[in-house]
XYZ file of N, CA, C and O in Angstrom:
812
model
N 25.837 -19.159 22.375
C 24.714 -18.611 21.606
C 25.098 -18.508 20.140
O 26.149 -17.980 19.794
N 24.223 -19.015 19.251
C 24.511 -18.936 17.836
C 24.249 -17.542 17.308
O 23.372 -16.830 17.798
N 25.013 -17.166 16.334
C 24.840 -15.855 15.725
C 24.236 -16.017 14.337
O 24.471 -17.017 13.652
N 23.477 -14.994 13.927
C 22.891 -14.997 12.589
C 23.917 -14.430 11.624
O 24.292 -13.264 11.711
N 24.411 -15.264 10.731
C 25.392 -14.824 9.743
C 24.675 -14.170 8.576
O 23.458 -14.322 8.406
N 25.405 -13.421 7.739
C 24.767 -12.828 6.556
C 24.098 -13.885 5.680
O 23.011 -13.648 5.141
N 24.726 -15.050 5.546
C 24.135 -16.113 4.724
C 22.834 -16.603 5.352
O 21.822 -16.786 4.668
N 22.868 -16.814 6.681
C 21.664 -17.270 7.374
C 20.540 -16.253 7.240
O 19.375 -16.600 7.013
N 20.874 -14.984 7.385
C 19.872 -13.929 7.251
C 19.290 -13.905 5.840
O 18.085 -13.701 5.657
N 20.142 -14.135 4.854
C 19.681 -14.146 3.461
C 18.721 -15.306 3.222
O 17.689 -15.154 2.555
N 19.069 -16.475 3.761
C 18.206 -17.648 3.607
C 16.861 -17.403 4.286
O 15.804 -17.725 3.740
N 16.895 -16.815 5.484
C 15.667 -16.537 6.228
C 14.792 -15.540 5.476
O 13.573 -15.710 5.391
N 15.410 -14.505 4.915
C 14.651 -13.510 4.150
C 14.044 -14.142 2.908
O 12.899 -13.849 2.543
N 14.811 -15.041 2.260
C 14.307 -15.714 1.067
C 13.127 -16.615 1.412
O 12.132 -16.664 0.680
N 13.231 -17.324 2.531
C 12.127 -18.182 2.974
C 10.880 -17.349 3.234
O 9.772 -17.720 2.820
N 11.053 -16.208 3.903
C 9.905 -15.355 4.211
C 9.230 -14.882 2.924
O 8.001 -14.888 2.820
N 10.023 -14.497 1.936
C 9.458 -14.056 0.659
C 8.726 -15.198 -0.036
O 7.651 -15.005 -0.623
N 9.290 -16.399 0.016
C 8.627 -17.561 -0.589
C 7.288 -17.831 0.089
O 6.284 -18.144 -0.579
N 7.254 -17.742 1.409
C 6.009 -17.949 2.142
C 4.979 -16.882 1.790
O 3.789 -17.180 1.616
N 5.424 -15.643 1.672
C 4.505 -14.559 1.308
C 3.999 -14.724 -0.124
O 2.825 -14.444 -0.408
N 4.868 -15.175 -1.020
C 4.438 -15.438 -2.396
C 3.332 -16.495 -2.426
O 2.306 -16.338 -3.107
N 3.558 -17.579 -1.688
C 2.573 -18.662 -1.655
C 1.266 -18.184 -1.037
O 0.171 -18.471 -1.552
N 1.361 -17.462 0.058
C 0.157 -16.958 0.719
C -0.611 -16.010 -0.190
O -1.845 -16.042 -0.231
N 0.102 -15.171 -0.918
C -0.555 -14.230 -1.830
C -1.333 -14.964 -2.909
O -2.486 -14.614 -3.215
N -0.709 -15.988 -3.501
C -1.410 -16.774 -4.531
C -2.654 -17.445 -3.962
O -3.734 -17.419 -4.585
N -2.523 -18.053 -2.803
C -3.654 -18.762 -2.199
C -4.759 -17.805 -1.775
O -5.945 -18.111 -1.918
N -4.387 -16.646 -1.260
C -5.389 -15.657 -0.878
C -6.182 -15.170 -2.083
O -7.389 -14.937 -1.988
N -5.515 -15.009 -3.213
C -6.198 -14.561 -4.428
C -7.275 -15.557 -4.845
O -8.323 -15.173 -5.370
N -7.007 -16.832 -4.588
C -7.935 -17.890 -5.000
C -8.989 -18.196 -3.949
O -10.146 -18.499 -4.287
N -8.616 -18.111 -2.648
C -9.484 -18.632 -1.590
C -9.931 -17.610 -0.564
O -10.842 -17.870 0.204
N -9.260 -16.469 -0.507
C -9.576 -15.484 0.506
C -9.037 -15.856 1.874
O -8.345 -16.868 2.035
N -9.383 -15.034 2.864
C -8.852 -15.227 4.208
C -9.372 -16.516 4.837
O -8.605 -17.295 5.413
N -10.679 -16.739 4.748
C -11.259 -17.915 5.391
C -10.750 -19.219 4.782
O -10.604 -20.227 5.467
N -10.463 -19.195 3.483
C -10.015 -20.415 2.817
C -8.525 -20.675 2.916
O -8.047 -21.743 2.490
N -7.792 -19.726 3.469
C -6.343 -19.894 3.579
C -6.015 -20.802 4.759
O -6.497 -20.587 5.878
N -5.175 -21.800 4.524
C -4.715 -22.699 5.580
C -3.193 -22.625 5.656
O -2.505 -22.661 4.631
N -2.684 -22.527 6.870
C -1.237 -22.458 7.050
C -0.565 -23.698 6.474
O 0.547 -23.626 5.933
N -1.235 -24.843 6.570
C -0.680 -26.085 6.033
C -0.501 -25.999 4.525
O 0.469 -26.535 3.967
N -1.434 -25.324 3.843
C -1.324 -25.197 2.388
C -0.198 -24.244 1.997
O 0.484 -24.452 0.987
N -0.007 -23.190 2.789
C 1.126 -22.292 2.549
C 2.429 -23.057 2.712
O 3.360 -22.933 1.899
N 2.497 -23.889 3.755
C 3.692 -24.700 3.991
C 3.935 -25.668 2.837
O 5.058 -25.791 2.333
N 2.879 -26.351 2.404
C 3.021 -27.332 1.328
C 3.462 -26.675 0.029
O 4.297 -27.216 -0.706
N 2.919 -25.496 -0.243
C 3.272 -24.796 -1.479
C 4.724 -24.342 -1.476
O 5.319 -24.124 -2.537
N 5.289 -24.192 -0.285
C 6.668 -23.709 -0.161
C 7.660 -24.827 0.122
O 8.872 -24.614 0.078
N 7.135 -26.019 0.453
C 8.015 -27.149 0.725
C 8.627 -27.141 2.113
O 9.735 -27.641 2.316
N 7.892 -26.547 3.074
C 8.376 -26.525 4.460
C 7.281 -27.085 5.357
O 6.170 -27.379 4.918
N 7.581 -27.222 6.643
C 6.589 -27.719 7.586
C 5.634 -26.606 7.986
O 5.964 -25.412 7.894
N 4.456 -27.006 8.451
C 3.489 -26.011 8.923
C 4.057 -25.229 10.108
O 3.825 -24.030 10.235
N 4.842 -25.902 10.957
C 5.421 -25.238 12.109
C 6.367 -24.119 11.687
O 6.481 -23.094 12.358
N 7.038 -24.311 10.552
C 7.926 -23.262 10.042
C 7.142 -21.996 9.728
O 7.598 -20.885 10.014
N 5.958 -22.170 9.170
C 5.122 -21.007 8.849
C 4.693 -20.305 10.141
O 4.746 -19.075 10.239
N 4.298 -21.095 11.124
C 3.899 -20.506 12.402
C 5.087 -19.824 13.085
O 4.941 -18.757 13.691
N 6.259 -20.437 12.989
C 7.448 -19.823 13.593
C 7.755 -18.463 12.971
O 8.223 -17.539 13.646
N 7.512 -18.351 11.687
C 7.849 -17.118 10.970
C 6.825 -16.012 11.211
O 7.182 -14.840 11.345
N 5.536 -16.373 11.293
C 4.496 -15.337 11.349
C 3.636 -15.361 12.618
O 2.966 -14.375 12.920
N 3.617 -16.463 13.322
C 2.843 -16.531 14.554
C 1.445 -17.084 14.385
O 1.060 -18.043 15.040
N 0.667 -16.494 13.474
C -0.685 -16.975 13.214
C -1.132 -16.517 11.828
O -0.433 -15.750 11.152
N -2.306 -16.980 11.427
C -2.768 -16.693 10.067
C -3.021 -15.210 9.855
O -2.683 -14.657 8.798
N -3.604 -14.544 10.843
C -3.895 -13.121 10.660
C -2.608 -12.321 10.484
O -2.558 -11.389 9.674
N -1.570 -12.676 11.241
C -0.294 -11.973 11.101
C 0.321 -12.226 9.724
O 0.925 -11.330 9.126
N 0.157 -13.435 9.210
C 0.641 -13.751 7.861
C -0.086 -12.907 6.824
O 0.546 -12.316 5.927
N -1.393 -12.823 6.943
C -2.177 -12.055 5.971
C -1.866 -10.567 6.089
O -1.792 -9.850 5.088
N -1.642 -10.094 7.311
C -1.252 -8.693 7.486
C 0.089 -8.430 6.811
O 0.294 -7.371 6.188
N 1.003 -9.394 6.892
C 2.302 -9.248 6.233
C 2.134 -9.205 4.719
O 2.831 -8.447 4.028
N 1.215 -9.999 4.190
C 0.927 -9.951 2.752
C 0.392 -8.568 2.377
O 0.830 -7.966 1.390
N -0.551 -8.061 3.175
C -1.142 -6.749 2.887
C -0.087 -5.652 2.905
O -0.071 -4.760 2.047
N 0.831 -5.736 3.862
C 1.882 -4.721 3.963
C 2.854 -4.820 2.789
O 3.351 -3.801 2.301
N 3.130 -6.045 2.335
C 4.044 -6.178 1.202
C 3.403 -5.645 -0.079
O 4.063 -4.979 -0.896
N 2.131 -5.945 -0.270
C 1.422 -5.400 -1.433
C 1.413 -3.877 -1.362
O 1.646 -3.184 -2.365
N 1.164 -3.349 -0.161
C 1.168 -1.905 0.021
C 2.528 -1.305 -0.312
O 2.620 -0.264 -0.977
N 3.593 -1.965 0.147
C 4.946 -1.469 -0.130
C 5.205 -1.404 -1.633
O 5.821 -0.448 -2.125
N 4.720 -2.398 -2.350
C 4.901 -2.416 -3.803
C 4.153 -1.240 -4.448
O 4.683 -0.544 -5.316
N 2.938 -0.998 -3.986
C 2.168 0.138 -4.494
C 2.867 1.452 -4.165
O 2.928 2.361 -4.986
N 3.391 1.545 -2.933
C 3.996 2.798 -2.498
C 5.301 3.090 -3.226
O 5.651 4.260 -3.423
N 6.025 2.058 -3.616
C 7.239 2.287 -4.408
C 6.901 3.014 -5.704
O 7.570 3.982 -6.092
N 5.861 2.549 -6.374
C 5.433 3.208 -7.604
C 4.871 4.590 -7.353
O 5.059 5.511 -8.159
N 4.169 4.742 -6.225
C 3.622 6.047 -5.866
C 4.745 7.053 -5.624
O 4.689 8.195 -6.085
N 5.776 6.625 -4.892
C 6.917 7.502 -4.622
C 7.593 7.924 -5.914
O 7.981 9.089 -6.084
N 7.736 6.983 -6.852
C 8.362 7.314 -8.133
C 7.518 8.329 -8.902
O 8.055 9.280 -9.490
N 6.186 8.148 -8.881
C 5.304 9.088 -9.580
C 5.416 10.479 -8.985
O 5.445 11.488 -9.712
N 5.485 10.561 -7.666
C 5.609 11.865 -7.014
C 6.968 12.512 -7.289
O 7.057 13.701 -7.590
N 8.022 11.714 -7.181
C 9.381 12.258 -7.304
C 9.710 12.700 -8.725
O 10.462 13.662 -8.928
N 9.169 12.004 -9.714
C 9.540 12.268 -11.106
C 8.695 13.360 -11.759
O 9.017 13.818 -12.857
N 7.629 13.787 -11.082
C 6.751 14.808 -11.664
C 7.412 16.182 -11.588
O 8.165 16.471 -10.662
N 7.111 17.064 -12.534
C 7.718 18.395 -12.531
C 7.183 19.307 -11.424
O 7.839 20.272 -11.051
N 5.998 19.017 -10.889
C 5.433 19.814 -9.807
C 4.535 18.922 -8.962
O 4.211 17.803 -9.342
N 4.138 19.435 -7.801
C 3.419 18.593 -6.854
C 2.054 18.153 -7.371
O 1.664 16.992 -7.210
N 1.291 19.063 -7.973
C -0.040 18.700 -8.453
C 0.028 17.615 -9.520
O -0.780 16.681 -9.528
N 0.988 17.740 -10.421
C 1.161 16.707 -11.447
C 1.519 15.381 -10.786
O 1.011 14.317 -11.163
N 2.382 15.437 -9.785
C 2.768 14.226 -9.082
C 1.594 13.574 -8.376
O 1.445 12.346 -8.400
N 0.749 14.375 -7.729
C -0.424 13.839 -7.045
C -1.342 13.143 -8.042
O -1.859 12.045 -7.770
N -1.537 13.765 -9.190
C -2.393 13.187 -10.226
C -1.810 11.859 -10.717
O -2.522 10.851 -10.822
N -0.514 11.845 -10.994
C 0.125 10.626 -11.492
C 0.130 9.522 -10.439
O -0.030 8.338 -10.766
N 0.284 9.903 -9.180
C 0.325 8.912 -8.102
C -1.019 8.200 -7.966
O -1.074 6.976 -7.809
N -2.102 8.960 -8.022
C -3.427 8.345 -7.926
C -3.674 7.428 -9.120
O -4.187 6.308 -8.970
N -3.299 7.879 -10.297
C -3.466 7.030 -11.487
C -2.669 5.746 -11.341
O -3.144 4.665 -11.710
N -1.453 5.853 -10.820
C -0.641 4.660 -10.624
C -1.338 3.665 -9.696
O -1.434 2.472 -9.996
N -1.828 4.153 -8.552
C -2.463 3.264 -7.580
C -3.693 2.583 -8.171
O -3.868 1.357 -8.044
N -4.543 3.340 -8.831
C -5.769 2.772 -9.373
C -5.500 1.848 -10.556
O -6.106 0.777 -10.669
N -4.594 2.235 -11.431
C -4.242 1.366 -12.559
C -3.587 0.081 -12.069
O -3.884 -1.012 -12.549
N -2.686 0.227 -11.093
C -1.968 -0.935 -10.561
C -2.923 -1.909 -9.886
O -2.759 -3.132 -9.964
N -3.950 -1.384 -9.227
C -4.905 -2.245 -8.535
C -5.665 -3.131 -9.508
O -6.044 -4.261 -9.170
N -5.884 -2.637 -10.713
C -6.599 -3.427 -11.711
C -5.761 -4.588 -12.232
O -6.301 -5.587 -12.701
N -4.429 -4.460 -12.131
C -3.533 -5.494 -12.653
C -3.070 -6.475 -11.584
O -2.545 -7.531 -11.916
N -3.248 -6.123 -10.319
C -2.763 -6.976 -9.239
C -3.803 -8.064 -8.951
O -4.948 -7.760 -8.605
N -3.442 -9.350 -9.067
C -4.432 -10.420 -8.892
C -5.110 -10.408 -7.526
O -6.328 -10.609 -7.430
N -4.334 -10.181 -6.459
C -4.933 -10.204 -5.126
C -5.857 -9.017 -4.919
O -6.997 -9.184 -4.471
N -5.392 -7.819 -5.241
C -6.226 -6.630 -5.048
C -7.476 -6.709 -5.909
O -8.584 -6.391 -5.460
N -7.323 -7.160 -7.142
C -8.473 -7.302 -8.035
C -9.480 -8.298 -7.471
O -10.697 -8.075 -7.512
N -8.975 -9.389 -6.908
C -9.859 -10.396 -6.316
C -10.600 -9.839 -5.115
O -11.777 -10.113 -4.907
N -9.909 -9.027 -4.316
C -10.558 -8.406 -3.153
C -11.678 -7.474 -3.598
O -12.789 -7.493 -3.056
N -11.398 -6.661 -4.606
C -12.331 -5.612 -5.007
C -13.511 -6.136 -5.819
O -14.603 -5.575 -5.762
N -13.288 -7.207 -6.578
C -14.353 -7.710 -7.448
C -15.164 -8.824 -6.815
O -16.172 -9.258 -7.363
N -14.728 -9.300 -5.632
C -15.467 -10.361 -4.966
C -15.386 -11.688 -5.681
O -16.355 -12.456 -5.710
N -14.225 -11.987 -6.282
C -14.067 -13.243 -7.020
C -13.201 -14.247 -6.281
O -12.616 -15.125 -6.889
N -13.103 -14.107 -4.966
C -12.339 -15.091 -4.215
C -11.789 -14.571 -2.914
O -11.787 -15.265 -1.905
N -11.317 -13.344 -2.921
C -10.649 -12.818 -1.725
C -11.382 -11.622 -1.137
O -10.787 -10.797 -0.454
N -12.692 -11.567 -1.342
C -13.416 -10.406 -0.834
C -13.377 -10.301 0.689
O -13.544 -9.208 1.243
N -13.165 -11.430 1.380
C -13.090 -11.350 2.833
C -11.749 -10.784 3.310
O -11.508 -10.645 4.506
N -10.880 -10.428 2.369
C -9.644 -9.706 2.697
C -9.888 -8.209 2.835
O -9.023 -7.462 3.275
N -11.075 -7.746 2.473
C -11.361 -6.314 2.464
C -11.080 -5.632 3.803
O -10.581 -4.498 3.813
N -11.370 -6.265 4.949
C -11.054 -5.594 6.218
C -9.586 -5.203 6.373
O -9.272 -4.254 7.098
N -8.696 -5.911 5.688
C -7.277 -5.577 5.810
C -6.939 -4.287 5.068
O -5.854 -3.726 5.231
N -7.863 -3.807 4.249
C -7.703 -2.500 3.611
C -8.552 -1.434 4.287
O -8.392 -0.247 3.996
N -9.466 -1.867 5.190
C -10.398 -0.911 5.772
C -10.296 -0.933 7.294
O -9.462 -0.253 7.872
N -11.125 -1.717 7.971
C -11.174 -1.648 9.431
C -9.897 -2.159 10.095
O -9.596 -1.789 11.231
N -9.138 -3.021 9.401
C -7.859 -3.476 9.930
C -6.694 -2.882 9.144
O -5.569 -3.351 9.235
N -6.998 -1.852 8.394
C -6.004 -1.320 7.470
C -5.169 -0.174 7.995
O -4.545 0.541 7.205
N -5.127 0.022 9.308
C -4.383 1.157 9.860
C -2.916 1.171 9.438
O -2.388 2.233 9.069
N -2.199 0.022 9.435
C -0.803 0.058 8.966
C -0.684 0.495 7.506
O 0.261 1.192 7.134
N -1.647 0.076 6.678
C -1.649 0.478 5.271
C -1.860 1.984 5.161
O -1.142 2.686 4.448
N -2.859 2.483 5.887
C -3.164 3.916 5.853
C -1.982 4.727 6.359
O -1.616 5.756 5.768
N -1.365 4.285 7.448
C -0.250 5.028 8.033
C 0.938 5.094 7.078
O 1.553 6.155 6.910
N 1.255 3.967 6.442
C 2.394 3.940 5.517
C 2.184 4.897 4.355
O 3.086 5.654 3.986
N 0.988 4.861 3.783
C 0.700 5.729 2.644
C 0.670 7.198 3.056
O 1.195 8.067 2.347
N 0.069 7.482 4.199
C -0.019 8.858 4.673
C 1.365 9.428 4.965
O 1.668 10.581 4.606
N 2.212 8.641 5.605
C 3.572 9.105 5.904
C 4.340 9.427 4.621
O 5.056 10.430 4.547
N 4.192 8.570 3.614
C 4.890 8.803 2.349
C 4.465 10.122 1.714
O 5.306 10.935 1.320
N 3.161 10.324 1.613
C 2.655 11.535 0.951
C 3.026 12.784 1.750
O 3.447 13.797 1.184
N 2.889 12.714 3.070
C 3.211 13.873 3.904
C 4.686 14.248 3.798
O 5.039 15.434 3.658
N 5.564 13.246 3.836
C 6.999 13.520 3.741
C 7.361 14.100 2.376
O 8.174 15.027 2.274
N 6.759 13.557 1.334
C 7.039 14.083 -0.007
C 6.562 15.527 -0.124
O 7.273 16.377 -0.667
N 5.368 15.787 0.394
C 4.814 17.141 0.307
C 5.716 18.145 1.015
O 6.020 19.219 0.478
N 6.169 17.811 2.218
C 7.022 18.746 2.958
C 8.367 18.944 2.272
O 8.958 20.024 2.341
N 8.838 17.904 1.574
C 10.084 18.051 0.842
C 9.931 18.894 -0.405
O 10.809 19.700 -0.745
N 8.798 18.750 -1.085
C 8.559 19.485 -2.329
C 8.117 20.925 -2.049
O 8.475 21.845 -2.798
N 7.314 21.088 -0.990
C 6.805 22.418 -0.634
C 7.128 22.674 0.829
O 6.280 22.534 1.717
N 8.362 23.085 1.130
C 8.799 23.230 2.523
C 8.041 24.283 3.320
O 8.098 24.286 4.548
N 7.300 25.141 2.663
C 6.535 26.157 3.383
C 5.245 25.639 3.989
O 4.590 26.338 4.767
N 4.851 24.428 3.636
C 3.600 23.865 4.152
C 3.787 23.459 5.612
O 4.697 22.695 5.928
N 2.941 23.948 6.525
C 3.039 23.532 7.928
C 2.848 22.017 8.064
O 2.126 21.408 7.271
N 3.472 21.446 9.070
C 3.421 19.987 9.237
C 1.994 19.483 9.402
O 1.623 18.461 8.822
N 1.166 20.204 10.188
C -0.205 19.724 10.391
C -1.017 19.799 9.098
O -1.862 18.942 8.837
N -0.747 20.792 8.259
C -1.431 20.888 6.964
C -0.992 19.754 6.045
O -1.818 19.155 5.335
N 0.294 19.461 6.048
C 0.808 18.359 5.231
C 0.183 17.045 5.656
O -0.228 16.227 4.811
N 0.084 16.827 6.963
C -0.509 15.583 7.464
C -1.995 15.501 7.125
O -2.503 14.427 6.756
N -2.697 16.626 7.258
C -4.120 16.657 6.916
C -4.321 16.351 5.442
O -5.184 15.541 5.072
N -3.545 17.014 4.593
C -3.656 16.763 3.159
C -3.365 15.297 2.850
O -4.104 14.649 2.105
N -2.291 14.771 3.426
C -1.881 13.400 3.121
C -2.963 12.404 3.506
O -3.343 11.538 2.702
N -3.480 12.503 4.725
C -4.490 11.537 5.150
C -5.774 11.701 4.346
O -6.414 10.706 3.977
N -6.154 12.934 4.056
C -7.372 13.172 3.276
C -7.270 12.552 1.893
O -8.198 11.877 1.423
N -6.158 12.761 1.217
C -6.030 12.264 -0.144
C -5.843 10.742 -0.177
O -6.329 10.085 -1.106
N -5.163 10.191 0.827
C -5.036 8.727 0.876
C -6.413 8.098 1.079
O -6.768 7.120 0.411
N -7.195 8.665 2.003
C -8.539 8.129 2.231
C -9.422 8.305 0.996
O -10.231 7.423 0.664
N -9.287 9.418 0.320
C -10.067 9.655 -0.887
C -9.681 8.671 -1.982
O -10.551 8.126 -2.680
N -8.392 8.431 -2.130
C -7.940 7.464 -3.139
C -8.445 6.071 -2.809
O -8.902 5.328 -3.692
N -8.384 5.694 -1.532
C -8.893 4.392 -1.116
C -10.389 4.280 -1.387
O -10.883 3.233 -1.816
N -11.117 5.378 -1.183
C -12.546 5.381 -1.470
C -12.814 5.141 -2.952
O -13.703 4.365 -3.327
N -12.048 5.798 -3.811
C -12.210 5.578 -5.258
C -11.826 4.149 -5.644
O -12.392 3.580 -6.581
N -10.856 3.589 -4.909
C -10.440 2.215 -5.173
C -11.541 1.229 -4.811
O -11.844 0.300 -5.575
N -12.174 1.434 -3.656
C -13.177 0.497 -3.168
C -14.540 0.703 -3.816
O -15.287 -0.259 -4.027
N -14.881 1.965 -4.108
C -16.189 2.282 -4.673
C -16.024 3.212 -5.871
O -16.338 4.401 -5.807
N -15.512 2.696 -6.978
C -15.295 3.548 -8.151
C -16.612 4.066 -8.711
O -17.579 3.321 -8.855
N -16.654 5.362 -8.999
C -17.864 5.963 -9.580
C -17.593 6.583 -10.934
O -18.469 7.229 -11.501
N -16.384 6.432 -11.418
C -16.026 7.007 -12.709
C -14.726 6.400 -13.179
O -14.309 5.337 -12.722
N -14.077 7.091 -14.069
C -12.831 6.597 -14.621
C -11.665 6.863 -13.675
O -11.768 7.651 -12.730
N -10.552 6.218 -13.959
C -9.329 6.473 -13.203
C -8.924 7.934 -13.344
O -8.511 8.578 -12.363
N -9.050 8.471 -14.541
C -8.693 9.877 -14.767
C -9.564 10.804 -13.933
O -9.079 11.790 -13.376
N -10.852 10.478 -13.820
C -11.754 11.296 -13.007
C -11.334 11.266 -11.542
O -11.336 12.315 -10.866
N -10.977 10.102 -11.038
C -10.534 9.990 -9.648
C -9.260 10.793 -9.418
O -9.124 11.490 -8.406
N -8.333 10.704 -10.360
C -7.089 11.457 -10.231
C -7.362 12.959 -10.259
O -6.739 13.736 -9.511
N -8.280 13.390 -11.098
C -8.657 14.808 -11.155
C -9.228 15.261 -9.810
O -8.930 16.372 -9.339
N -10.034 14.406 -9.178
C -10.660 14.765 -7.908
C -9.614 14.948 -6.808
O -9.682 15.895 -6.026
N -8.659 14.038 -6.760
C -7.624 14.134 -5.732
C -6.736 15.352 -5.978
O -6.359 16.064 -5.039
N -6.416 15.621 -7.225
C -5.614 16.800 -7.541
C -6.363 18.076 -7.190
O -5.760 19.074 -6.766
N -7.693 18.055 -7.337
C -8.494 19.234 -6.976
C -8.423 19.504 -5.479
O -8.375 20.659 -5.044
N -8.416 18.432 -4.680
C -8.271 18.595 -3.227
C -6.921 19.243 -2.911
O -6.824 20.139 -2.066
N -5.889 18.784 -3.590
C -4.559 19.370 -3.380
C -4.569 20.848 -3.714
O -4.004 21.671 -2.979
N -5.221 21.200 -4.791
C -5.238 22.602 -5.219
C -5.953 23.479 -4.190
O -5.519 24.589 -3.890
N -7.060 22.968 -3.620
C -7.815 23.742 -2.632
C -7.010 23.926 -1.350
O -6.914 25.035 -0.805
N -6.421 22.843 -0.838
C -5.713 22.903 0.439
C -4.367 23.621 0.347
O -3.921 24.241 1.315
N -3.733 23.521 -0.806
C -2.334 23.939 -0.893
C -2.080 25.156 -1.767
O -0.930 25.538 -1.978
N -3.133 25.808 -2.262
C -2.941 26.935 -3.180
C -1.970 28.002 -2.654
O -1.084 28.448 -3.405
N -2.067 28.437 -1.407
C -1.115 29.475 -0.949
C 0.337 29.027 -1.041
O 1.226 29.814 -1.386
N 0.583 27.769 -0.752
C 1.949 27.251 -0.758
C 2.425 26.941 -2.168
O 3.601 27.107 -2.481
N 1.493 26.546 -3.027
C 1.851 26.323 -4.424
C 2.268 27.638 -5.068
O 3.227 27.705 -5.821
N 1.550 28.715 -4.761
C 1.883 30.026 -5.325
C 3.267 30.463 -4.871
O 4.064 30.979 -5.652
N 3.569 30.251 -3.578
C 4.869 30.649 -3.049
C 5.983 29.880 -3.743
O 7.022 30.438 -4.115
N 5.750 28.589 -3.921
C 6.769 27.750 -4.559
C 6.993 28.173 -6.006
O 8.126 28.201 -6.497
N 5.908 28.552 -6.691
C 6.040 28.949 -8.086
C 6.820 30.261 -8.211
O 7.609 30.457 -9.142
N 6.612 31.153 -7.239
C 7.331 32.414 -7.287
C 8.827 32.200 -7.087
O 9.650 32.926 -7.649
N 9.205 31.199 -6.291
C 10.607 30.937 -6.015
C 11.280 30.214 -7.169
O 12.503 30.260 -7.303
N 10.487 29.509 -7.971
C 11.087 28.708 -9.056
C 11.375 29.552 -10.282
O 10.972 30.691 -10.369
């Protein structure tokens, strides 16, 4: 039986990233229906079978793209939360980061504006459970670390509520980014006021 060496693993990881890069570019231009595994293969210089071997099918490939985009957003979100002087400031900065970043990301912008990838929208909504779970887990874990007095069920409720609210502002903006961030921070203030007061007294 052959073993996967560190070099082999590195090459495989690099290939996967190249395939995801190509798929992301093509999705921005053509959307889900227009994406062909053969075109992803051609853009990367590999066979179509290689793409299928790596991801299984087109939907799994697109889900992997969605998760990678989400991971990139969440890295910035985590930094905004961690670097803020207090939780409310962090929540405000995190929402601003997500909404501002979405305007600069070609794929997300294409999904939201309907200029090519609007049929990717289900991967953020009805098929977006992995995206929602990743974001909710991040916010809940950060909240419990920053405000250890918050019960776990309250932290989870707050996290899912604010992630869904942020996603709503992303999909159906009704005001400025600052207004959306203010709204999410207001939810935090309502749900977490008793715990915020306790934390302030200890600091």
